[in-house]
Short mmCIF file of C-alpha atoms in Angstrom, two decimals:
data_model
loop_
_atom_site.label_atom_id
_atom_site.label_comp_id
_atom_site.label_asym_id
_atom_site.label_seq_id
_atom_site.Cartn_x
_atom_site.Cartn_y
_atom_site.Cartn_z
CA MET A 1 -29.30 10.17 -51.71
CA ALA A 2 -30.68 13.53 -50.59
CA GLU A 3 -29.60 15.19 -53.82
CA ALA A 4 -33.10 14.98 -55.25
CA SER A 5 -34.94 17.00 -52.57
CA GLY A 6 -36.14 20.31 -54.00
CA SER A 7 -35.35 22.64 -51.09
CA GLY A 8 -31.63 22.88 -51.88
CA PHE A 9 -31.10 20.75 -48.80
CA SER A 10 -28.24 18.57 -49.98
CA ILE A 11 -26.58 16.09 -47.71
CA ASP A 12 -24.26 13.64 -49.43
CA PRO A 13 -22.50 11.77 -46.66
CA MET A 14 -20.98 9.16 -48.99
CA GLY A 15 -19.60 11.53 -51.61
CA GLN A 16 -16.43 12.00 -49.63
CA PHE A 17 -15.55 8.35 -50.17
CA ASN A 18 -15.58 8.54 -53.97
CA ILE A 19 -12.50 7.33 -55.75
CA VAL A 20 -11.64 9.82 -58.47
CA SER A 21 -8.78 9.90 -60.91
CA LEU A 22 -6.75 13.03 -60.25
CA PHE A 23 -5.41 13.36 -63.79
CA GLY A 24 -8.62 12.55 -65.68
CA GLY A 25 -9.60 9.36 -67.40
CA ASP A 26 -11.11 6.20 -66.06
CA VAL A 27 -10.00 4.50 -62.88
CA ASP A 28 -7.99 1.38 -63.63
CA THR A 29 -5.31 -0.47 -61.65
CA PHE A 30 -2.48 2.03 -61.99
CA THR A 31 -4.53 5.25 -62.02
CA PHE A 32 -3.31 7.94 -59.63
CA THR A 33 -6.47 8.54 -57.59
CA ASN A 34 -7.25 10.59 -54.51
CA SER A 35 -6.74 7.38 -52.53
CA THR A 36 -3.26 7.04 -54.03
CA LEU A 37 -2.48 10.65 -53.14
CA TRP A 38 -3.48 10.16 -49.51
CA MET A 39 -1.60 6.90 -49.24
CA ALA A 40 1.45 8.75 -50.50
CA LEU A 41 0.84 11.51 -47.95
CA VAL A 42 0.49 8.91 -45.19
CA VAL A 43 3.81 7.35 -46.17
CA LEU A 44 5.39 10.79 -46.45
CA ALA A 45 4.10 12.00 -43.07
CA ALA A 46 5.00 8.78 -41.27
CA SER A 47 8.46 8.61 -42.86
CA SER A 48 9.16 12.27 -42.09
CA LEU A 49 8.22 11.78 -38.46
CA PHE A 50 10.39 8.72 -38.09
CA ILE A 51 13.32 9.93 -40.15
CA PHE A 52 13.52 13.34 -38.50
CA GLY A 53 12.52 12.00 -35.12
CA SER A 54 15.25 9.39 -35.09
CA GLN A 55 18.10 11.60 -36.33
CA GLY A 56 18.89 13.40 -33.09
CA ARG A 57 19.52 10.34 -30.95
CA ALA A 58 19.86 12.57 -27.90
CA LEU A 59 20.12 11.00 -24.48
CA VAL A 60 17.36 13.30 -23.31
CA PRO A 61 14.93 13.14 -26.24
CA THR A 62 13.57 16.16 -28.05
CA ARG A 63 9.81 16.36 -28.54
CA LEU A 64 9.80 14.79 -31.99
CA GLN A 65 12.26 12.15 -30.88
CA SER A 66 10.17 11.21 -27.89
CA VAL A 67 7.10 10.75 -30.14
CA THR A 68 8.98 8.19 -32.21
CA GLU A 69 10.39 6.52 -29.13
CA LEU A 70 6.99 6.36 -27.44
CA ALA A 71 5.45 4.80 -30.56
CA TYR A 72 8.31 2.32 -30.82
CA GLU A 73 8.20 1.27 -27.19
CA PHE A 74 4.40 1.16 -27.14
CA ILE A 75 4.15 -1.29 -30.04
CA HIS A 76 7.26 -3.16 -28.93
CA ASN A 77 5.77 -3.79 -25.49
CA LEU A 78 2.40 -4.63 -27.04
CA VAL A 79 3.96 -7.31 -29.24
CA LYS A 80 6.10 -8.66 -26.42
CA ASP A 81 3.26 -8.80 -23.89
CA THR A 82 0.68 -10.24 -26.29
CA ALA A 83 2.66 -12.52 -28.61
CA GLY A 84 5.64 -13.27 -26.38
CA THR A 85 9.33 -12.76 -27.00
CA ASP A 86 9.35 -14.98 -30.10
CA GLY A 87 6.68 -12.70 -31.58
CA LEU A 88 9.20 -9.82 -31.57
CA LYS A 89 10.61 -11.26 -34.81
CA TYR A 90 7.50 -9.87 -36.52
CA PHE A 91 7.64 -6.49 -34.75
CA PRO A 92 8.71 -4.48 -37.87
CA TYR A 93 5.73 -5.76 -39.87
CA ILE A 94 3.27 -5.06 -37.07
CA PHE A 95 4.82 -1.65 -36.48
CA THR A 96 4.51 -0.76 -40.18
CA LEU A 97 0.84 -1.80 -40.14
CA PHE A 98 0.14 0.23 -37.03
CA ILE A 99 1.89 3.34 -38.31
CA PHE A 100 0.15 3.12 -41.68
CA ILE A 101 -3.28 2.72 -40.09
CA VAL A 102 -2.84 5.37 -37.44
CA PHE A 103 -1.56 7.93 -39.95
CA SER A 104 -4.38 7.08 -42.40
CA ASN A 105 -6.98 7.46 -39.68
CA VAL A 106 -5.60 10.71 -38.32
CA LEU A 107 -4.84 12.36 -41.67
CA GLY A 108 -8.36 11.40 -42.74
CA LEU A 109 -9.71 13.71 -40.06
CA ILE A 110 -8.31 16.77 -41.82
CA PRO A 111 -11.24 18.52 -43.52
CA TYR A 112 -11.46 17.80 -47.28
CA SER A 113 -9.01 14.96 -46.93
CA PHE A 114 -9.61 11.35 -47.89
CA THR A 115 -9.53 8.49 -45.42
CA VAL A 116 -7.64 5.59 -46.95
CA THR A 117 -8.78 3.16 -44.24
CA SER A 118 -12.46 3.94 -44.79
CA HIS A 119 -12.37 1.68 -47.84
CA PHE A 120 -12.87 -2.03 -47.42
CA ALA A 121 -10.46 -2.61 -50.31
CA VAL A 122 -7.73 -1.38 -48.00
CA THR A 123 -8.86 -2.90 -44.71
CA VAL A 124 -9.62 -6.28 -46.29
CA VAL A 125 -6.13 -6.43 -47.76
CA LEU A 126 -4.60 -5.43 -44.43
CA ALA A 127 -6.64 -8.05 -42.60
CA LEU A 128 -5.95 -10.74 -45.19
CA MET A 129 -2.23 -10.01 -45.00
CA VAL A 130 -2.37 -10.65 -41.29
CA PHE A 131 -4.63 -13.67 -41.66
CA ILE A 132 -2.53 -15.37 -44.34
CA THR A 133 0.79 -14.58 -42.67
CA VAL A 134 -0.42 -15.83 -39.30
CA THR A 135 -1.87 -19.03 -40.80
CA VAL A 136 1.36 -19.72 -42.69
CA ILE A 137 3.37 -19.11 -39.52
CA GLY A 138 1.09 -21.51 -37.64
CA PHE A 139 1.60 -24.31 -40.17
CA LEU A 140 5.34 -23.65 -40.50
CA LYS A 141 5.85 -23.74 -36.77
CA HIS A 142 3.58 -26.63 -35.84
CA GLY A 143 3.21 -28.47 -39.15
CA LEU A 144 -0.09 -30.29 -39.49
CA GLY A 145 -0.32 -30.18 -35.70
CA PHE A 146 -1.71 -26.66 -36.16
CA ILE A 147 -5.02 -28.42 -36.97
CA ASN A 148 -5.23 -29.24 -33.25
CA PHE A 149 -5.67 -25.52 -32.68
CA PHE A 150 -9.25 -26.01 -33.95
CA ILE A 151 -9.98 -28.96 -31.64
CA PRO A 152 -10.40 -28.14 -27.95
CA HIS A 153 -8.49 -30.99 -26.28
CA ASP A 154 -10.61 -31.16 -23.12
CA ALA A 155 -13.91 -31.58 -25.02
CA PRO A 156 -15.69 -34.98 -25.06
CA GLY A 157 -14.90 -37.08 -28.15
CA TRP A 158 -18.28 -36.96 -29.84
CA LEU A 159 -18.34 -33.17 -29.58
CA LYS A 160 -14.97 -32.68 -31.22
CA PRO A 161 -16.09 -32.79 -34.90
CA ILE A 162 -18.79 -30.19 -34.22
CA LEU A 163 -16.40 -27.96 -32.30
CA PHE A 164 -13.83 -28.37 -35.05
CA VAL A 165 -16.30 -26.98 -37.60
CA ILE A 166 -17.29 -24.12 -35.29
CA GLU A 167 -13.69 -23.23 -34.54
CA LEU A 168 -12.82 -23.38 -38.22
CA ILE A 169 -15.68 -21.03 -39.11
CA SER A 170 -14.74 -18.61 -36.35
CA TYR A 171 -11.14 -18.69 -37.55
CA PHE A 172 -12.16 -17.77 -41.08
CA VAL A 173 -14.48 -15.05 -39.81
CA ARG A 174 -11.48 -13.34 -38.18
CA PRO A 175 -10.30 -11.40 -41.25
CA VAL A 176 -13.88 -10.32 -41.91
CA SER A 177 -14.39 -8.83 -38.46
CA HIS A 178 -10.80 -7.59 -38.42
CA SER A 179 -11.28 -5.58 -41.61
CA VAL A 180 -14.90 -4.51 -41.19
CA ARG A 181 -14.28 -3.23 -37.65
CA LEU A 182 -11.66 -0.77 -38.87
CA GLY A 183 -13.33 0.19 -42.15
CA ALA A 184 -16.82 0.60 -40.77
CA ASN A 185 -15.62 2.70 -37.84
CA MET A 186 -13.82 5.10 -40.16
CA LEU A 187 -16.68 5.17 -42.65
CA ALA A 188 -19.43 5.71 -40.08
CA GLY A 189 -17.59 8.46 -38.23
CA HIS A 190 -16.89 10.46 -41.35
CA ALA A 191 -20.42 9.93 -42.68
CA VAL A 192 -21.92 11.18 -39.41
CA LEU A 193 -19.69 14.26 -39.48
CA LYS A 194 -20.81 14.93 -43.03
CA VAL A 195 -24.50 14.56 -42.13
CA PHE A 196 -24.15 17.04 -39.27
CA ALA A 197 -22.16 19.39 -41.49
CA GLY A 198 -24.99 19.27 -44.02
CA PHE A 199 -27.40 20.61 -41.39
CA VAL A 200 -25.30 23.62 -40.38
CA TYR A 201 -25.93 25.94 -43.33
CA PRO A 202 -29.64 25.27 -43.96
CA MET A 203 -30.45 25.88 -40.27
CA SER A 204 -28.91 29.40 -40.44
CA VAL A 205 -28.54 30.65 -36.80
CA GLY A 206 -29.74 27.35 -35.41
CA GLY A 207 -26.87 25.77 -37.28
CA ILE A 208 -24.77 26.43 -34.21
CA LEU A 209 -26.31 23.29 -32.68
CA PRO A 210 -25.11 20.79 -35.29
CA LEU A 211 -21.82 22.70 -35.39
CA ALA A 212 -21.39 22.20 -31.63
CA ALA A 213 -22.31 18.55 -32.04
CA MET A 214 -19.67 18.25 -34.76
CA VAL A 215 -17.00 19.57 -32.42
CA GLY A 216 -17.89 16.86 -29.91
CA ILE A 217 -18.10 14.14 -32.55
CA TYR A 218 -14.81 15.27 -34.02
CA GLY A 219 -13.13 14.78 -30.66
CA LEU A 220 -14.70 11.37 -30.45
CA GLU A 221 -13.46 10.58 -33.96
CA VAL A 222 -9.90 11.45 -33.02
CA LEU A 223 -10.21 8.94 -30.21
CA VAL A 224 -11.75 6.36 -32.56
CA ALA A 225 -8.97 6.90 -35.10
CA LEU A 226 -6.30 6.09 -32.51
CA VAL A 227 -8.23 3.34 -30.77
CA GLN A 228 -9.10 1.52 -33.99
CA ALA A 229 -5.46 1.51 -35.07
CA PHE A 230 -4.59 0.13 -31.65
CA ILE A 231 -7.33 -2.53 -31.83
CA PHE A 232 -6.21 -3.64 -35.27
CA THR A 233 -2.67 -3.98 -33.99
CA ILE A 234 -3.51 -5.81 -30.77
CA LEU A 235 -5.75 -8.25 -32.68
CA THR A 236 -2.84 -8.88 -35.04
CA CYS A 237 -0.69 -9.66 -32.01
CA ILE A 238 -3.35 -11.97 -30.55
CA TYR A 239 -3.67 -13.87 -33.84
CA LEU A 240 0.11 -14.09 -34.03
CA ASN A 241 0.21 -15.44 -30.49
CA ASP A 242 -2.39 -18.09 -31.40
CA ALA A 243 -0.25 -19.18 -34.35
CA LEU A 244 2.97 -19.22 -32.31
CA HIS A 245 1.68 -20.83 -29.12
CA MET A 246 -1.70 -22.38 -30.06
CA HIS A 247 -3.65 -20.88 -27.09
CA MET B 9 -26.71 1.61 -55.90
CA ALA B 10 -30.37 2.07 -56.61
CA ASP B 11 -30.22 1.77 -60.34
CA PRO B 12 -27.03 0.50 -61.89
CA SER B 13 -28.23 1.32 -65.41
CA SER B 14 -28.49 5.04 -64.67
CA ALA B 15 -25.47 7.00 -65.88
CA GLU B 16 -25.87 9.53 -63.08
CA HIS B 17 -25.56 6.87 -60.41
CA ALA B 18 -22.55 5.30 -62.05
CA ALA B 19 -20.75 8.65 -61.88
CA VAL B 20 -21.61 9.22 -58.21
CA PRO B 21 -21.83 5.77 -56.62
CA ALA B 22 -24.01 5.50 -53.55
CA PHE B 23 -21.58 3.35 -51.64
CA PRO B 24 -18.10 3.72 -53.12
CA GLN B 25 -16.66 1.06 -50.79
CA LEU B 26 -18.57 -1.68 -52.60
CA HIS B 27 -17.64 -0.64 -56.13
CA PHE B 28 -15.25 -3.39 -56.90
CA GLU B 29 -13.92 -1.68 -60.03
CA TYR B 30 -12.12 0.69 -57.60
CA TRP B 31 -10.49 -2.13 -55.66
CA PRO B 32 -7.50 -3.02 -57.87
CA THR B 33 -6.01 0.47 -57.83
CA GLN B 34 -6.42 0.79 -54.07
CA ILE B 35 -4.95 -2.66 -53.45
CA PHE B 36 -2.04 -2.01 -55.78
CA TYR B 37 -1.12 1.33 -54.26
CA LEU B 38 -1.73 0.06 -50.74
CA LEU B 39 0.84 -2.68 -51.29
CA VAL B 40 3.26 -0.18 -52.79
CA ALA B 41 2.73 2.21 -49.88
CA LEU B 42 3.20 -0.54 -47.29
CA VAL B 43 6.39 -1.82 -48.92
CA VAL B 44 7.83 1.70 -49.15
CA LEU B 45 6.89 2.49 -45.56
CA TYR B 46 8.25 -0.86 -44.39
CA PHE B 47 11.61 -0.25 -46.04
CA ILE B 48 11.89 3.32 -44.79
CA LEU B 49 11.06 2.23 -41.26
CA THR B 50 13.21 -0.89 -41.08
CA ARG B 51 16.21 0.46 -43.02
CA ASN B 52 16.37 3.90 -41.52
CA ALA B 53 14.21 4.75 -38.55
CA LEU B 54 13.68 1.68 -36.38
CA PRO B 55 17.34 0.66 -35.96
CA LYS B 56 18.18 4.21 -34.91
CA VAL B 57 15.31 4.41 -32.44
CA GLN B 58 16.25 1.02 -31.05
CA ALA B 59 19.92 2.00 -30.74
CA THR B 60 18.98 5.25 -29.02
CA LEU B 61 16.74 3.45 -26.55
CA GLU B 62 19.42 0.86 -25.80
CA GLU B 63 22.04 3.56 -25.38
CA ARG B 64 19.79 5.36 -22.93
CA ARG B 65 19.06 2.18 -21.01
CA ASP B 66 22.78 1.38 -20.80
CA THR B 67 23.63 4.92 -19.70
CA ILE B 68 20.96 4.90 -17.03
CA SER B 69 21.92 1.49 -15.67
CA GLY B 70 25.60 2.47 -15.84
CA ASP B 71 24.88 5.62 -13.86
CA LEU B 72 22.87 3.66 -11.33
CA ASP B 73 25.74 1.17 -10.93
CA LYS B 74 28.17 4.02 -10.43
CA ALA B 75 25.87 5.59 -7.86
CA ALA B 76 25.68 2.26 -6.03
CA GLU B 77 29.48 2.05 -6.05
CA PHE B 78 29.77 5.55 -4.64
CA ASN B 79 27.23 4.68 -2.01
CA LEU B 80 29.24 1.59 -1.05
CA ALA B 81 32.44 3.66 -0.87
CA ALA B 82 30.68 6.21 1.33
CA GLU B 83 29.49 3.45 3.64
CA GLU B 84 32.99 2.03 3.84
CA ALA B 85 34.37 5.45 4.64
CA GLU B 86 31.81 5.81 7.39
CA GLU B 87 32.81 2.42 8.80
CA ALA B 88 36.47 3.42 8.71
CA TYR B 89 35.64 6.71 10.39
CA LYS B 90 33.73 4.90 13.14
CA ALA B 91 36.57 2.43 13.63
CA ALA B 92 39.10 5.25 13.84
CA LEU B 93 36.92 7.06 16.35
CA GLN B 94 36.67 3.89 18.44
CA ASN B 95 40.44 3.41 18.30
CA ALA B 96 41.07 7.00 19.27
CA ARG B 97 38.71 6.65 22.22
CA ALA B 98 40.42 3.48 23.37
CA GLU B 99 43.84 5.12 22.98
CA ALA B 100 42.74 8.16 24.93
CA GLN B 101 41.33 5.93 27.66
CA LYS B 102 44.64 4.03 27.83
CA ILE B 103 46.66 7.24 28.01
CA ALA B 104 44.40 8.60 30.73
CA ASP B 105 44.69 5.38 32.72
CA LYS B 106 48.47 5.34 32.37
CA THR B 107 48.78 8.96 33.41
CA LYS B 108 46.57 8.33 36.38
CA ALA B 109 48.71 5.34 37.40
CA ASP B 110 51.92 7.37 36.99
CA VAL B 111 50.57 10.22 39.04
CA ARG B 112 49.38 7.76 41.67
CA ALA B 113 52.82 6.11 41.82
CA LYS B 114 54.65 9.47 42.09
CA LEU B 115 52.20 10.59 44.70
CA ASP B 116 52.76 7.40 46.67
CA VAL B 117 56.53 7.90 46.53
CA ALA B 118 56.20 11.53 47.61
CA ILE B 119 53.86 10.56 50.45
CA ALA B 120 56.27 7.87 51.58
CA GLU B 121 59.15 10.36 51.43
CA ALA B 122 57.17 12.90 53.40
CA ASP B 123 56.17 10.27 55.95
CA LYS B 124 59.81 9.29 56.36
CA ARG B 125 60.91 12.87 56.79
CA ILE B 126 58.18 13.51 59.29
CA ALA B 127 59.23 10.40 61.22
CA GLU B 128 62.88 11.51 61.16
CA GLN B 129 62.05 15.00 62.34
CA THR B 130 59.80 13.61 65.03
CA ALA B 131 62.55 11.32 66.22
CA GLU B 132 65.08 14.18 66.29
CA SER B 133 62.71 16.43 68.15
CA GLN B 134 62.08 13.61 70.56
CA LYS B 135 65.81 13.25 71.09
CA ARG B 136 66.34 16.95 71.60
CA LEU B 137 63.47 17.09 73.98
CA GLU B 138 64.90 14.25 75.96
CA ALA B 139 68.30 15.92 75.99
CA LEU B 140 66.73 19.14 77.14
CA MET B 141 64.81 17.35 79.80
CA GLN B 142 67.95 15.57 80.98
CA GLU B 143 69.82 18.85 81.01
CA ALA B 144 66.98 20.46 82.86
CA ALA B 145 66.95 17.59 85.32
CA ALA B 146 70.75 17.89 85.81
CA LYS B 147 70.49 21.62 86.26
CA ALA B 148 67.65 21.19 88.73
CA GLN B 149 69.68 18.66 90.61
CA GLU B 150 72.65 21.04 90.68
CA VAL B 151 70.52 23.92 91.87
CA ALA B 152 68.79 21.69 94.42
CA PHE B 153 72.15 20.34 95.63
CA SER B 154 73.70 23.75 96.02
CA THR B 155 70.60 25.06 97.75
CA ALA B 156 70.38 22.01 99.95
CA SER B 157 74.11 22.13 100.89
CA ALA B 158 73.86 25.87 101.68
CA LEU B 159 70.80 25.27 103.80
CA SER B 160 72.38 22.31 105.60
CA GLN B 161 75.58 24.28 106.41
CA ARG B 162 73.53 27.02 107.86
CA PHE B 163 70.85 25.25 109.73
CA SER B 164 72.01 21.66 110.38
CA PRO B 165 73.41 21.04 113.90
CA THR B 166 75.41 18.14 112.58
CA PRO B 167 77.53 18.33 109.58
CA ILE B 168 75.96 16.48 106.59
CA THR B 169 78.26 15.07 103.95
CA ASP B 170 77.86 16.05 100.34
CA ALA B 171 77.12 12.44 99.42
CA GLU B 172 74.15 12.32 101.74
CA ILE B 173 72.79 15.55 100.34
CA GLN B 174 73.28 14.27 96.83
CA THR B 175 71.32 11.08 97.56
CA ALA B 176 68.46 12.93 99.22
CA VAL B 177 68.16 15.45 96.37
CA SER B 178 68.25 12.69 93.77
CA ARG B 179 65.56 10.78 95.59
CA ARG B 180 63.37 13.80 95.84
CA LEU B 181 63.86 14.96 92.30
CA SER B 182 63.35 11.58 90.67
CA SER B 183 59.91 11.39 92.24
CA SER B 184 58.97 14.86 90.96
CA PHE B 185 60.54 14.54 87.49
CA GLY B 186 59.47 10.97 87.04
CA GLY B 187 63.12 10.13 86.27
#
């Protein structure tokens, strides 16, 4: 932490990720924290968009309506193309995940806000939800035959046990990469912005340089926010497809 | 997380993501938020969006079908128009042919009539001419006879009978008139 340096040069890139109780007291399971507030705002913003956007039902959509319709069709086509028509049964769950993540990521870019998805507590739960659901679907649909998913059928016999172990490990690594990819992207982007922001004031006039860099990085972060939500969703669809069709 | 025993560092954790005492609250409220969002989306928004999209798809495909029908009708009308035009042309051709034939027939009749009349008139003229020529020949004979009898009374030493004079005049005149 740069707090200790004597020159008044204080850069605290991780401070923004602190979980603090908004009404005092210690943080326990049911405490209303800043994370809770921003989750509530995410739900509020997403619900408002979809409730108001879907009221009009005009044949020629209004602007708000066409945002909801674009989001709907985008994820609908993504699920259909990636997981097949039988994957559409799970479309509402995937859509909820996508909307929650994309709103968390984008709202987190508002200055002084809190990014819900920058915490591994959140992304790990999201990824585990997908992982457990998909594994249960796989076993429900194929029974114990789902084990064959871990054994490449065109491999020579003596290689199969080794490949089985490798496939099993890679399967269990999925939720790790799935969650860390999203969380780390959010975390790193916001930390970098904070570091650059910390340089602006101490550099006085020269501070224009880190400020200009921040503008560029901010644009990049908007892109990352959307792309990471998309990647999380498409990986969910791919995992779902594996469970439904076993390759 | 340099020194977990320090009170300062506990208050401002170096890496809040890895402070597991903050996980339960986030997990709890995340699940609440997801359930709430899920119910709002599936109970309210998504069915409406889906219905709107289906309505639009139906309307568009319905309009396209209608357009195709109209197109078909237009093509049929064009066919009918072409057929009618063809018929009219054929009819006109027939009428023209018939009229031509009629005119030709009338003309033929008129020509025949005219030919007949011309032939009749020619024959009549011929007759009158012949009559005139006969008359002329008779008159010539008369004049020749009277002249010849006057001359023979005056200059002939022997009396010549009228019959002889008549014969001689006839002989002479028939050679000159070709009679």
